[in-house]
JSON list of C-alpha atoms in Angstrom, two decimals:
[
{"chain": "D", "resi": 17, "resn": "UNK", "atom": "CA", "xyz": [52.00, -7.51, -46.60]},
{"chain": "D", "resi": 18, "resn": "UNK", "atom": "CA", "xyz": [51.53, -3.78, -45.98]},
{"chain": "D", "resi": 19, "resn": "UNK", "atom": "CA", "xyz": [54.54, -3.06, -48.28]},
{"chain": "D", "resi": 20, "resn": "UNK", "atom": "CA", "xyz": [52.96, -5.12, -51.02]},
{"chain": "D", "resi": 21, "resn": "UNK", "atom": "CA", "xyz": [49.65, -3.33, -50.71]},
{"chain": "D", "resi": 22, "resn": "UNK", "atom": "CA", "xyz": [51.47, -0.03, -50.85]},
{"chain": "D", "resi": 23, "resn": "UNK", "atom": "CA", "xyz": [53.27, -1.14, -54.00]},
{"chain": "D", "resi": 24, "resn": "UNK", "atom": "CA", "xyz": [50.06, -2.29, -55.66]},
{"chain": "D", "resi": 25, "resn": "UNK", "atom": "CA", "xyz": [48.30, 0.98, -54.87]},
{"chain": "D", "resi": 26, "resn": "UNK", "atom": "CA", "xyz": [51.23, 3.08, -56.02]},
{"chain": "D", "resi": 27, "resn": "UNK", "atom": "CA", "xyz": [51.64, 1.17, -59.29]},
{"chain": "D", "resi": 28, "resn": "UNK", "atom": "CA", "xyz": [47.93, 1.44, -60.05]},
{"chain": "D", "resi": 29, "resn": "UNK", "atom": "CA", "xyz": [47.98, 5.19, -59.49]},
{"chain": "D", "resi": 30, "resn": "UNK", "atom": "CA", "xyz": [50.97, 5.54, -61.84]},
{"chain": "D", "resi": 31, "resn": "UNK", "atom": "CA", "xyz": [49.28, 3.55, -64.60]},
{"chain": "D", "resi": 32, "resn": "UNK", "atom": "CA", "xyz": [46.03, 5.49, -64.30]},
{"chain": "D", "resi": 33, "resn": "UNK", "atom": "CA", "xyz": [47.51, 8.98, -63.92]},
{"chain": "D", "resi": 34, "resn": "UNK", "atom": "CA", "xyz": [50.74, 8.61, -65.84]},
{"chain": "D", "resi": 35, "resn": "UNK", "atom": "CA", "xyz": [52.71, 10.65, -63.34]},
{"chain": "D", "resi": 36, "resn": "UNK", "atom": "CA", "xyz": [55.07, 10.25, -60.42]},
{"chain": "D", "resi": 37, "resn": "UNK", "atom": "CA", "xyz": [58.07, 7.95, -60.18]},
{"chain": "D", "resi": 38, "resn": "UNK", "atom": "CA", "xyz": [57.88, 4.26, -59.29]},
{"chain": "D", "resi": 39, "resn": "UNK", "atom": "CA", "xyz": [60.24, 2.80, -56.71]},
{"chain": "D", "resi": 40, "resn": "UNK", "atom": "CA", "xyz": [62.20, -0.35, -57.50]},
{"chain": "D", "resi": 41, "resn": "UNK", "atom": "CA", "xyz": [59.99, -3.43, -57.11]},
{"chain": "D", "resi": 42, "resn": "UNK", "atom": "CA", "xyz": [60.80, -7.07, -56.79]},
{"chain": "D", "resi": 43, "resn": "UNK", "atom": "CA", "xyz": [59.79, -9.51, -59.51]},
{"chain": "D", "resi": 44, "resn": "UNK", "atom": "CA", "xyz": [57.01, -10.87, -57.30]},
{"chain": "D", "resi": 45, "resn": "UNK", "atom": "CA", "xyz": [55.60, -7.41, -56.62]},
{"chain": "D", "resi": 46, "resn": "UNK", "atom": "CA", "xyz": [55.71, -6.58, -60.33]},
{"chain": "D", "resi": 47, "resn": "UNK", "atom": "CA", "xyz": [53.88, -9.83, -61.12]},
{"chain": "D", "resi": 48, "resn": "UNK", "atom": "CA", "xyz": [51.13, -9.01, -58.58]},
{"chain": "D", "resi": 49, "resn": "UNK", "atom": "CA", "xyz": [50.71, -5.55, -60.04]},
{"chain": "D", "resi": 50, "resn": "UNK", "atom": "CA", "xyz": [50.42, -6.90, -63.53]},
{"chain": "D", "resi": 51, "resn": "UNK", "atom": "CA", "xyz": [47.85, -9.48, -62.46]},
{"chain": "D", "resi": 52, "resn": "UNK", "atom": "CA", "xyz": [45.80, -6.88, -60.59]},
{"chain": "D", "resi": 53, "resn": "UNK", "atom": "CA", "xyz": [45.75, -4.44, -63.52]},
{"chain": "D", "resi": 54, "resn": "UNK", "atom": "CA", "xyz": [44.91, -7.20, -65.99]},
{"chain": "D", "resi": 55, "resn": "UNK", "atom": "CA", "xyz": [42.14, -8.49, -63.75]},
{"chain": "D", "resi": 56, "resn": "UNK", "atom": "CA", "xyz": [40.67, -5.01, -63.28]},
{"chain": "D", "resi": 57, "resn": "UNK", "atom": "CA", "xyz": [40.52, -4.55, -67.04]},
{"chain": "D", "resi": 58, "resn": "UNK", "atom": "CA", "xyz": [39.08, -8.01, -67.74]},
{"chain": "D", "resi": 59, "resn": "UNK", "atom": "CA", "xyz": [36.44, -7.73, -65.01]},
{"chain": "D", "resi": 60, "resn": "UNK", "atom": "CA", "xyz": [34.99, -4.77, -66.88]},
{"chain": "D", "resi": 61, "resn": "UNK", "atom": "CA", "xyz": [34.57, -6.79, -70.08]},
{"chain": "D", "resi": 62, "resn": "UNK", "atom": "CA", "xyz": [31.24, -8.54, -70.78]},
{"chain": "D", "resi": 63, "resn": "UNK", "atom": "CA", "xyz": [33.04, -11.24, -72.78]},
{"chain": "D", "resi": 64, "resn": "UNK", "atom": "CA", "xyz": [35.22, -12.30, -69.85]},
{"chain": "D", "resi": 65, "resn": "UNK", "atom": "CA", "xyz": [33.47, -14.98, -67.83]},
{"chain": "D", "resi": 66, "resn": "UNK", "atom": "CA", "xyz": [36.04, -15.52, -65.14]},
{"chain": "D", "resi": 67, "resn": "UNK", "atom": "CA", "xyz": [36.52, -13.10, -62.32]},
{"chain": "D", "resi": 68, "resn": "UNK", "atom": "CA", "xyz": [40.01, -12.13, -61.28]},
{"chain": "D", "resi": 69, "resn": "UNK", "atom": "CA", "xyz": [40.55, -14.06, -58.05]},
{"chain": "D", "resi": 70, "resn": "UNK", "atom": "CA", "xyz": [42.51, -12.21, -55.40]},
{"chain": "D", "resi": 71, "resn": "UNK", "atom": "CA", "xyz": [42.24, -11.74, -51.66]},
{"chain": "D", "resi": 72, "resn": "UNK", "atom": "CA", "xyz": [39.81, -8.81, -51.38]},
{"chain": "D", "resi": 73, "resn": "UNK", "atom": "CA", "xyz": [39.98, -8.91, -47.61]},
{"chain": "D", "resi": 74, "resn": "UNK", "atom": "CA", "xyz": [43.35, -7.19, -47.90]},
{"chain": "D", "resi": 75, "resn": "UNK", "atom": "CA", "xyz": [41.53, -4.07, -49.08]},
{"chain": "D", "resi": 76, "resn": "UNK", "atom": "CA", "xyz": [39.02, -4.06, -46.18]},
{"chain": "D", "resi": 77, "resn": "UNK", "atom": "CA", "xyz": [39.80, -3.26, -42.53]},
{"chain": "D", "resi": 78, "resn": "UNK", "atom": "CA", "xyz": [39.50, -6.10, -40.05]},
{"chain": "D", "resi": 79, "resn": "UNK", "atom": "CA", "xyz": [36.16, -5.65, -38.16]},
{"chain": "D", "resi": 80, "resn": "UNK", "atom": "CA", "xyz": [36.44, -5.07, -34.44]},
{"chain": "D", "resi": 81, "resn": "UNK", "atom": "CA", "xyz": [34.34, -7.68, -32.58]},
{"chain": "D", "resi": 82, "resn": "UNK", "atom": "CA", "xyz": [31.48, -6.23, -30.54]},
{"chain": "D", "resi": 83, "resn": "UNK", "atom": "CA", "xyz": [31.61, -7.46, -26.92]},
{"chain": "D", "resi": 84, "resn": "UNK", "atom": "CA", "xyz": [28.45, -9.14, -25.66]},
{"chain": "D", "resi": 85, "resn": "UNK", "atom": "CA", "xyz": [26.68, -7.34, -22.75]},
{"chain": "D", "resi": 86, "resn": "UNK", "atom": "CA", "xyz": [27.41, -8.86, -19.38]},
{"chain": "D", "resi": 87, "resn": "UNK", "atom": "CA", "xyz": [24.36, -10.45, -17.67]},
{"chain": "D", "resi": 88, "resn": "UNK", "atom": "CA", "xyz": [22.78, -8.36, -14.93]},
{"chain": "D", "resi": 89, "resn": "UNK", "atom": "CA", "xyz": [23.46, -9.68, -11.41]},
{"chain": "D", "resi": 90, "resn": "UNK", "atom": "CA", "xyz": [20.48, -11.18, -9.60]},
{"chain": "D", "resi": 91, "resn": "UNK", "atom": "CA", "xyz": [19.70, -8.91, -6.68]},
{"chain": "D", "resi": 92, "resn": "UNK", "atom": "CA", "xyz": [16.22, -10.14, -5.87]},
{"chain": "D", "resi": 93, "resn": "UNK", "atom": "CA", "xyz": [14.75, -6.75, -6.83]},
{"chain": "D", "resi": 94, "resn": "UNK", "atom": "CA", "xyz": [11.93, -6.58, -9.33]},
{"chain": "D", "resi": 95, "resn": "UNK", "atom": "CA", "xyz": [11.19, -3.91, -11.86]},
{"chain": "D", "resi": 96, "resn": "UNK", "atom": "CA", "xyz": [8.00, -1.88, -11.32]},
{"chain": "D", "resi": 97, "resn": "UNK", "atom": "CA", "xyz": [4.99, -3.76, -12.61]},
{"chain": "D", "resi": 98, "resn": "UNK", "atom": "CA", "xyz": [6.75, -7.13, -12.75]},
{"chain": "D", "resi": 99, "resn": "UNK", "atom": "CA", "xyz": [5.88, -10.13, -10.66]},
{"chain": "D", "resi": 100, "resn": "UNK", "atom": "CA", "xyz": [7.99, -13.07, -9.64]},
{"chain": "D", "resi": 101, "resn": "UNK", "atom": "CA", "xyz": [6.84, -16.62, -10.40]},
{"chain": "D", "resi": 102, "resn": "UNK", "atom": "CA", "xyz": [4.16, -17.75, -8.02]},
{"chain": "D", "resi": 103, "resn": "UNK", "atom": "CA", "xyz": [3.36, -14.22, -6.83]},
{"chain": "D", "resi": 104, "resn": "UNK", "atom": "CA", "xyz": [-0.33, -13.31, -6.51]},
{"chain": "D", "resi": 105, "resn": "UNK", "atom": "CA", "xyz": [-1.11, -9.65, -7.02]},
{"chain": "D", "resi": 106, "resn": "UNK", "atom": "CA", "xyz": [-2.75, -7.98, -4.03]},
{"chain": "D", "resi": 107, "resn": "UNK", "atom": "CA", "xyz": [-6.38, -7.04, -4.38]},
{"chain": "D", "resi": 108, "resn": "UNK", "atom": "CA", "xyz": [-9.83, -8.49, -4.34]},
{"chain": "D", "resi": 109, "resn": "UNK", "atom": "CA", "xyz": [-9.46, -12.02, -5.70]},
{"chain": "D", "resi": 110, "resn": "UNK", "atom": "CA", "xyz": [-13.17, -12.69, -5.92]},
{"chain": "D", "resi": 111, "resn": "UNK", "atom": "CA", "xyz": [-13.68, -13.05, -2.18]},
{"chain": "D", "resi": 112, "resn": "UNK", "atom": "CA", "xyz": [-16.41, -11.44, -0.16]},
{"chain": "D", "resi": 113, "resn": "UNK", "atom": "CA", "xyz": [-16.26, -8.75, 2.50]},
{"chain": "D", "resi": 114, "resn": "UNK", "atom": "CA", "xyz": [-14.83, -5.24, 2.62]},
{"chain": "D", "resi": 115, "resn": "UNK", "atom": "CA", "xyz": [-11.29, -4.63, 1.39]},
{"chain": "D", "resi": 116, "resn": "UNK", "atom": "CA", "xyz": [-8.73, -1.88, 1.80]},
{"chain": "D", "resi": 117, "resn": "UNK", "atom": "CA", "xyz": [-5.95, -0.74, -0.56]},
{"chain": "D", "resi": 118, "resn": "UNK", "atom": "CA", "xyz": [-3.35, -3.45, -0.94]},
{"chain": "D", "resi": 119, "resn": "UNK", "atom": "CA", "xyz": [-5.95, -6.24, -0.70]},
{"chain": "D", "resi": 120, "resn": "UNK", "atom": "CA", "xyz": [-6.24, -6.48, 3.08]},
{"chain": "D", "resi": 121, "resn": "UNK", "atom": "CA", "xyz": [-9.72, -7.34, 4.38]},
{"chain": "D", "resi": 122, "resn": "UNK", "atom": "CA", "xyz": [-11.43, -5.31, 7.11]},
{"chain": "D", "resi": 123, "resn": "UNK", "atom": "CA", "xyz": [-13.08, -7.27, 9.90]},
{"chain": "D", "resi": 124, "resn": "UNK", "atom": "CA", "xyz": [-16.85, -7.58, 9.53]},
{"chain": "D", "resi": 125, "resn": "UNK", "atom": "CA", "xyz": [-18.81, -5.96, 12.38]},
{"chain": "D", "resi": 126, "resn": "UNK", "atom": "CA", "xyz": [-21.63, -8.07, 13.80]},
{"chain": "D", "resi": 127, "resn": "UNK", "atom": "CA", "xyz": [-24.78, -6.46, 15.12]},
{"chain": "D", "resi": 128, "resn": "UNK", "atom": "CA", "xyz": [-25.38, -7.43, 18.74]},
{"chain": "D", "resi": 129, "resn": "UNK", "atom": "CA", "xyz": [-27.33, -6.46, 21.85]},
{"chain": "D", "resi": 130, "resn": "UNK", "atom": "CA", "xyz": [-25.80, -4.53, 24.75]},
{"chain": "D", "resi": 131, "resn": "UNK", "atom": "CA", "xyz": [-25.83, -7.71, 26.84]},
{"chain": "D", "resi": 132, "resn": "UNK", "atom": "CA", "xyz": [-23.83, -9.53, 24.12]},
{"chain": "D", "resi": 133, "resn": "UNK", "atom": "CA", "xyz": [-21.30, -6.70, 23.92]},
{"chain": "D", "resi": 134, "resn": "UNK", "atom": "CA", "xyz": [-20.71, -6.74, 27.71]},
{"chain": "D", "resi": 135, "resn": "UNK", "atom": "CA", "xyz": [-20.80, -10.55, 27.73]},
{"chain": "D", "resi": 136, "resn": "UNK", "atom": "CA", "xyz": [-21.39, -11.05, 31.46]},
{"chain": "D", "resi": 137, "resn": "UNK", "atom": "CA", "xyz": [-23.36, -14.24, 32.10]},
{"chain": "D", "resi": 138, "resn": "UNK", "atom": "CA", "xyz": [-26.60, -13.58, 34.03]},
{"chain": "D", "resi": 139, "resn": "UNK", "atom": "CA", "xyz": [-26.45, -9.79, 33.48]},
{"chain": "D", "resi": 140, "resn": "UNK", "atom": "CA", "xyz": [-28.81, -7.93, 31.18]},
{"chain": "D", "resi": 141, "resn": "UNK", "atom": "CA", "xyz": [-28.15, -4.33, 30.09]},
{"chain": "D", "resi": 142, "resn": "UNK", "atom": "CA", "xyz": [-30.79, -1.94, 28.80]},
{"chain": "D", "resi": 143, "resn": "UNK", "atom": "CA", "xyz": [-30.99, 1.84, 28.19]},
{"chain": "D", "resi": 144, "resn": "UNK", "atom": "CA", "xyz": [-33.35, 3.74, 30.49]},
{"chain": "D", "resi": 145, "resn": "UNK", "atom": "CA", "xyz": [-33.36, 7.49, 29.77]},
{"chain": "D", "resi": 146, "resn": "UNK", "atom": "CA", "xyz": [-31.31, 10.61, 29.14]},
{"chain": "D", "resi": 147, "resn": "UNK", "atom": "CA", "xyz": [-31.21, 14.16, 30.49]},
{"chain": "D", "resi": 148, "resn": "UNK", "atom": "CA", "xyz": [-29.22, 17.35, 29.92]},
{"chain": "D", "resi": 149, "resn": "UNK", "atom": "CA", "xyz": [-27.55, 19.46, 32.61]},
{"chain": "D", "resi": 150, "resn": "UNK", "atom": "CA", "xyz": [-24.92, 22.14, 32.99]},
{"chain": "D", "resi": 151, "resn": "UNK", "atom": "CA", "xyz": [-23.33, 20.29, 35.89]},
{"chain": "D", "resi": 152, "resn": "UNK", "atom": "CA", "xyz": [-23.62, 17.25, 38.15]},
{"chain": "D", "resi": 153, "resn": "UNK", "atom": "CA", "xyz": [-22.99, 17.87, 41.84]},
{"chain": "D", "resi": 154, "resn": "UNK", "atom": "CA", "xyz": [-22.95, 15.12, 44.47]},
{"chain": "D", "resi": 155, "resn": "UNK", "atom": "CA", "xyz": [-21.60, 14.85, 47.98]},
{"chain": "D", "resi": 156, "resn": "UNK", "atom": "CA", "xyz": [-18.23, 13.71, 46.69]},
{"chain": "D", "resi": 157, "resn": "UNK", "atom": "CA", "xyz": [-17.95, 15.01, 43.08]},
{"chain": "D", "resi": 158, "resn": "UNK", "atom": "CA", "xyz": [-18.70, 17.99, 40.89]},
{"chain": "D", "resi": 159, "resn": "UNK", "atom": "CA", "xyz": [-18.78, 17.75, 37.09]},
{"chain": "D", "resi": 160, "resn": "UNK", "atom": "CA", "xyz": [-19.22, 20.91, 34.99]},
{"chain": "D", "resi": 161, "resn": "UNK", "atom": "CA", "xyz": [-19.70, 21.40, 31.28]},
{"chain": "D", "resi": 162, "resn": "UNK", "atom": "CA", "xyz": [-17.29, 23.65, 29.39]},
{"chain": "D", "resi": 163, "resn": "UNK", "atom": "CA", "xyz": [-18.33, 27.17, 28.40]},
{"chain": "D", "resi": 164, "resn": "UNK", "atom": "CA", "xyz": [-20.96, 27.04, 25.67]},
{"chain": "D", "resi": 165, "resn": "UNK", "atom": "CA", "xyz": [-21.51, 23.32, 26.32]},
{"chain": "D", "resi": 166, "resn": "UNK", "atom": "CA", "xyz": [-23.98, 21.12, 28.18]},
{"chain": "D", "resi": 167, "resn": "UNK", "atom": "CA", "xyz": [-23.87, 17.58, 29.52]},
{"chain": "D", "resi": 168, "resn": "UNK", "atom": "CA", "xyz": [-25.94, 14.73, 28.10]},
{"chain": "D", "resi": 169, "resn": "UNK", "atom": "CA", "xyz": [-26.32, 12.00, 30.75]},
{"chain": "D", "resi": 170, "resn": "UNK", "atom": "CA", "xyz": [-27.53, 8.64, 29.40]},
{"chain": "D", "resi": 171, "resn": "UNK", "atom": "CA", "xyz": [-28.67, 6.11, 32.01]},
{"chain": "D", "resi": 172, "resn": "UNK", "atom": "CA", "xyz": [-28.62, 2.29, 31.74]},
{"chain": "D", "resi": 173, "resn": "UNK", "atom": "CA", "xyz": [-29.82, -0.50, 33.99]},
{"chain": "D", "resi": 174, "resn": "UNK", "atom": "CA", "xyz": [-27.66, -3.53, 34.81]},
{"chain": "D", "resi": 175, "resn": "UNK", "atom": "CA", "xyz": [-29.84, -6.32, 36.14]},
{"chain": "D", "resi": 176, "resn": "UNK", "atom": "CA", "xyz": [-28.69, -9.61, 37.64]},
{"chain": "D", "resi": 177, "resn": "UNK", "atom": "CA", "xyz": [-31.03, -12.28, 36.26]},
{"chain": "D", "resi": 178, "resn": "UNK", "atom": "CA", "xyz": [-29.15, -15.19, 37.85]},
{"chain": "D", "resi": 179, "resn": "UNK", "atom": "CA", "xyz": [-29.63, -16.87, 41.24]},
{"chain": "D", "resi": 180, "resn": "UNK", "atom": "CA", "xyz": [-26.30, -15.67, 42.63]},
{"chain": "D", "resi": 181, "resn": "UNK", "atom": "CA", "xyz": [-24.35, -12.44, 43.04]},
{"chain": "D", "resi": 182, "resn": "UNK", "atom": "CA", "xyz": [-22.45, -11.21, 39.99]},
{"chain": "D", "resi": 183, "resn": "UNK", "atom": "CA", "xyz": [-19.38, -9.01, 39.70]},
{"chain": "D", "resi": 184, "resn": "UNK", "atom": "CA", "xyz": [-19.54, -6.62, 36.76]},
{"chain": "D", "resi": 185, "resn": "UNK", "atom": "CA", "xyz": [-16.21, -4.99, 35.90]},
{"chain": "D", "resi": 186, "resn": "UNK", "atom": "CA", "xyz": [-16.54, -2.93, 32.71]},
{"chain": "D", "resi": 187, "resn": "UNK", "atom": "CA", "xyz": [-13.18, -1.22, 33.17]},
{"chain": "D", "resi": 188, "resn": "UNK", "atom": "CA", "xyz": [-11.49, -4.31, 31.71]},
{"chain": "D", "resi": 189, "resn": "UNK", "atom": "CA", "xyz": [-13.92, -4.82, 28.85]},
{"chain": "D", "resi": 190, "resn": "UNK", "atom": "CA", "xyz": [-12.27, -2.37, 26.45]},
{"chain": "D", "resi": 191, "resn": "UNK", "atom": "CA", "xyz": [-15.59, -1.06, 25.13]},
{"chain": "D", "resi": 192, "resn": "UNK", "atom": "CA", "xyz": [-15.81, 2.13, 23.05]},
{"chain": "D", "resi": 193, "resn": "UNK", "atom": "CA", "xyz": [-18.88, 4.39, 22.95]},
{"chain": "D", "resi": 194, "resn": "UNK", "atom": "CA", "xyz": [-20.17, 7.18, 20.73]},
{"chain": "D", "resi": 195, "resn": "UNK", "atom": "CA", "xyz": [-23.20, 9.50, 20.71]},
{"chain": "D", "resi": 196, "resn": "UNK", "atom": "CA", "xyz": [-25.27, 10.51, 17.68]},
{"chain": "D", "resi": 197, "resn": "UNK", "atom": "CA", "xyz": [-27.98, 13.17, 17.64]},
{"chain": "D", "resi": 198, "resn": "UNK", "atom": "CA", "xyz": [-29.98, 13.85, 14.49]},
{"chain": "D", "resi": 199, "resn": "UNK", "atom": "CA", "xyz": [-27.44, 11.88, 12.44]},
{"chain": "D", "resi": 200, "resn": "UNK", "atom": "CA", "xyz": [-24.49, 13.96, 13.68]},
{"chain": "D", "resi": 201, "resn": "UNK", "atom": "CA", "xyz": [-21.77, 12.32, 15.79]},
{"chain": "D", "resi": 202, "resn": "UNK", "atom": "CA", "xyz": [-20.66, 13.96, 19.04]},
{"chain": "D", "resi": 203, "resn": "UNK", "atom": "CA", "xyz": [-17.81, 11.64, 19.86]},
{"chain": "D", "resi": 204, "resn": "UNK", "atom": "CA", "xyz": [-16.92, 9.62, 22.93]},
{"chain": "D", "resi": 205, "resn": "UNK", "atom": "CA", "xyz": [-18.15, 10.09, 26.50]},
{"chain": "D", "resi": 206, "resn": "UNK", "atom": "CA", "xyz": [-16.24, 11.94, 29.21]},
{"chain": "D", "resi": 207, "resn": "UNK", "atom": "CA", "xyz": [-14.31, 9.98, 31.80]},
{"chain": "D", "resi": 208, "resn": "UNK", "atom": "CA", "xyz": [-15.67, 11.14, 35.18]},
{"chain": "D", "resi": 209, "resn": "UNK", "atom": "CA", "xyz": [-15.95, 10.12, 38.80]},
{"chain": "D", "resi": 210, "resn": "UNK", "atom": "CA", "xyz": [-19.73, 10.21, 38.64]},
{"chain": "D", "resi": 211, "resn": "UNK", "atom": "CA", "xyz": [-21.49, 7.33, 40.37]},
{"chain": "D", "resi": 212, "resn": "UNK", "atom": "CA", "xyz": [-22.06, 4.49, 37.91]},
{"chain": "D", "resi": 213, "resn": "UNK", "atom": "CA", "xyz": [-19.77, 5.91, 35.20]},
{"chain": "D", "resi": 214, "resn": "UNK", "atom": "CA", "xyz": [-19.60, 2.98, 32.78]},
{"chain": "D", "resi": 215, "resn": "UNK", "atom": "CA", "xyz": [-16.02, 3.76, 31.76]},
{"chain": "D", "resi": 216, "resn": "UNK", "atom": "CA", "xyz": [-14.94, 2.67, 35.22]},
{"chain": "D", "resi": 217, "resn": "UNK", "atom": "CA", "xyz": [-17.99, 0.63, 36.32]},
{"chain": "D", "resi": 218, "resn": "UNK", "atom": "CA", "xyz": [-16.97, -2.10, 38.79]},
{"chain": "D", "resi": 219, "resn": "UNK", "atom": "CA", "xyz": [-19.87, -3.26, 40.92]},
{"chain": "D", "resi": 220, "resn": "UNK", "atom": "CA", "xyz": [-21.15, -6.39, 42.62]},
{"chain": "D", "resi": 221, "resn": "UNK", "atom": "CA", "xyz": [-24.86, -6.96, 41.92]},
{"chain": "D", "resi": 222, "resn": "UNK", "atom": "CA", "xyz": [-26.92, -9.26, 44.11]},
{"chain": "D", "resi": 223, "resn": "UNK", "atom": "CA", "xyz": [-29.22, -11.86, 42.58]},
{"chain": "D", "resi": 224, "resn": "UNK", "atom": "CA", "xyz": [-32.37, -10.29, 41.15]},
{"chain": "D", "resi": 225, "resn": "UNK", "atom": "CA", "xyz": [-31.12, -6.74, 41.82]},
{"chain": "D", "resi": 226, "resn": "UNK", "atom": "CA", "xyz": [-30.18, -3.89, 39.51]},
{"chain": "D", "resi": 227, "resn": "UNK", "atom": "CA", "xyz": [-27.65, -1.06, 39.46]},
{"chain": "D", "resi": 228, "resn": "UNK", "atom": "CA", "xyz": [-27.54, 2.13, 37.46]},
{"chain": "D", "resi": 229, "resn": "UNK", "atom": "CA", "xyz": [-24.83, 2.95, 34.95]},
{"chain": "D", "resi": 230, "resn": "UNK", "atom": "CA", "xyz": [-24.29, 6.27, 33.15]},
{"chain": "D", "resi": 231, "resn": "UNK", "atom": "CA", "xyz": [-22.45, 7.65, 30.14]},
{"chain": "D", "resi": 232, "resn": "UNK", "atom": "CA", "xyz": [-21.80, 11.41, 30.17]},
{"chain": "D", "resi": 233, "resn": "UNK", "atom": "CA", "xyz": [-21.31, 13.23, 26.88]},
{"chain": "D", "resi": 234, "resn": "UNK", "atom": "CA", "xyz": [-20.76, 16.93, 26.15]},
{"chain": "D", "resi": 235, "resn": "UNK", "atom": "CA", "xyz": [-22.44, 18.86, 23.30]},
{"chain": "D", "resi": 236, "resn": "UNK", "atom": "CA", "xyz": [-22.95, 22.48, 22.27]},
{"chain": "D", "resi": 237, "resn": "UNK", "atom": "CA", "xyz": [-25.57, 24.34, 24.30]},
{"chain": "D", "resi": 238, "resn": "UNK", "atom": "CA", "xyz": [-27.51, 25.12, 21.11]},
{"chain": "D", "resi": 239, "resn": "UNK", "atom": "CA", "xyz": [-27.99, 21.45, 20.17]},
{"chain": "D", "resi": 240, "resn": "UNK", "atom": "CA", "xyz": [-31.58, 20.21, 20.46]},
{"chain": "D", "resi": 241, "resn": "UNK", "atom": "CA", "xyz": [-31.19, 16.89, 22.20]},
{"chain": "D", "resi": 242, "resn": "UNK", "atom": "CA", "xyz": [-33.88, 14.33, 21.35]},
{"chain": "D", "resi": 243, "resn": "UNK", "atom": "CA", "xyz": [-34.08, 10.75, 20.15]},
{"chain": "D", "resi": 244, "resn": "UNK", "atom": "CA", "xyz": [-30.39, 10.14, 20.72]},
{"chain": "D", "resi": 245, "resn": "UNK", "atom": "CA", "xyz": [-28.47, 7.04, 19.60]},
{"chain": "D", "resi": 246, "resn": "UNK", "atom": "CA", "xyz": [-25.65, 5.44, 21.59]},
{"chain": "D", "resi": 247, "resn": "UNK", "atom": "CA", "xyz": [-23.29, 2.93, 20.01]},
{"chain": "D", "resi": 248, "resn": "UNK", "atom": "CA", "xyz": [-21.18, 0.46, 22.00]},
{"chain": "D", "resi": 249, "resn": "UNK", "atom": "CA", "xyz": [-18.43, -1.52, 20.23]},
{"chain": "D", "resi": 250, "resn": "UNK", "atom": "CA", "xyz": [-16.20, -4.30, 21.48]},
{"chain": "D", "resi": 251, "resn": "UNK", "atom": "CA", "xyz": [-14.06, -6.24, 19.01]},
{"chain": "D", "resi": 252, "resn": "UNK", "atom": "CA", "xyz": [-16.30, -7.14, 16.05]},
{"chain": "D", "resi": 253, "resn": "UNK", "atom": "CA", "xyz": [-19.54, -6.76, 18.03]},
{"chain": "D", "resi": 254, "resn": "UNK", "atom": "CA", "xyz": [-21.55, -3.55, 17.77]},
{"chain": "D", "resi": 255, "resn": "UNK", "atom": "CA", "xyz": [-24.70, -2.58, 19.67]},
{"chain": "D", "resi": 256, "resn": "UNK", "atom": "CA", "xyz": [-26.74, 0.45, 18.63]},
{"chain": "D", "resi": 257, "resn": "UNK", "atom": "CA", "xyz": [-29.54, 1.62, 20.91]},
{"chain": "D", "resi": 258, "resn": "UNK", "atom": "CA", "xyz": [-32.01, 4.50, 20.68]},
{"chain": "D", "resi": 259, "resn": "UNK", "atom": "CA", "xyz": [-32.79, 6.40, 23.88]},
{"chain": "D", "resi": 260, "resn": "UNK", "atom": "CA", "xyz": [-35.94, 8.53, 24.15]}
]
């Protein structure tokens, strides 16, 4: 077929240009050339209503098929911003309460009394007073403030209101404390060996009797200490008390 196409092209160029020599052709090739030339001439005539019918695909290159893209393997990974079916986007979905980034909800703190925070049946807890000192010296302990600091000692009363003795062990209560003066926070209390230190308080209180507990904080010597606020937190319960 390629030889025939070559012959057709060569013969057409000879007819149109009138130059070059023509190789010997078979009768069939000569007939094809004659039909092609005659058809080309007749196709240009307005009075010729029939088109010259020949296989035009021989003059066009065979198209190369375009391969289809292979499907992407399923890896379980998602593109940024996409969601899988049934997935609920994190965030506030109309619920109540405080929320953090990512949609998680912070536990709600409940206001409570000191007695509710300590949660010892038959024991009431109340603030009594506060005082400031440079040091606390007893027969078995000595507690000193750092340079440029002073101690703030806050006293509480634990009273047994039941008809029997009560054991009060605050060391296992996991209670956190903080001190605020004039709206400014001064952090957690010191852990000491002072008598009644509530960070290690573990006492047996007889029926109807009371025992003293203390929290010892440290602040700058220049701070004017008055109308202090102590906060006690356990779990989701928070007690805030003013001490004058």
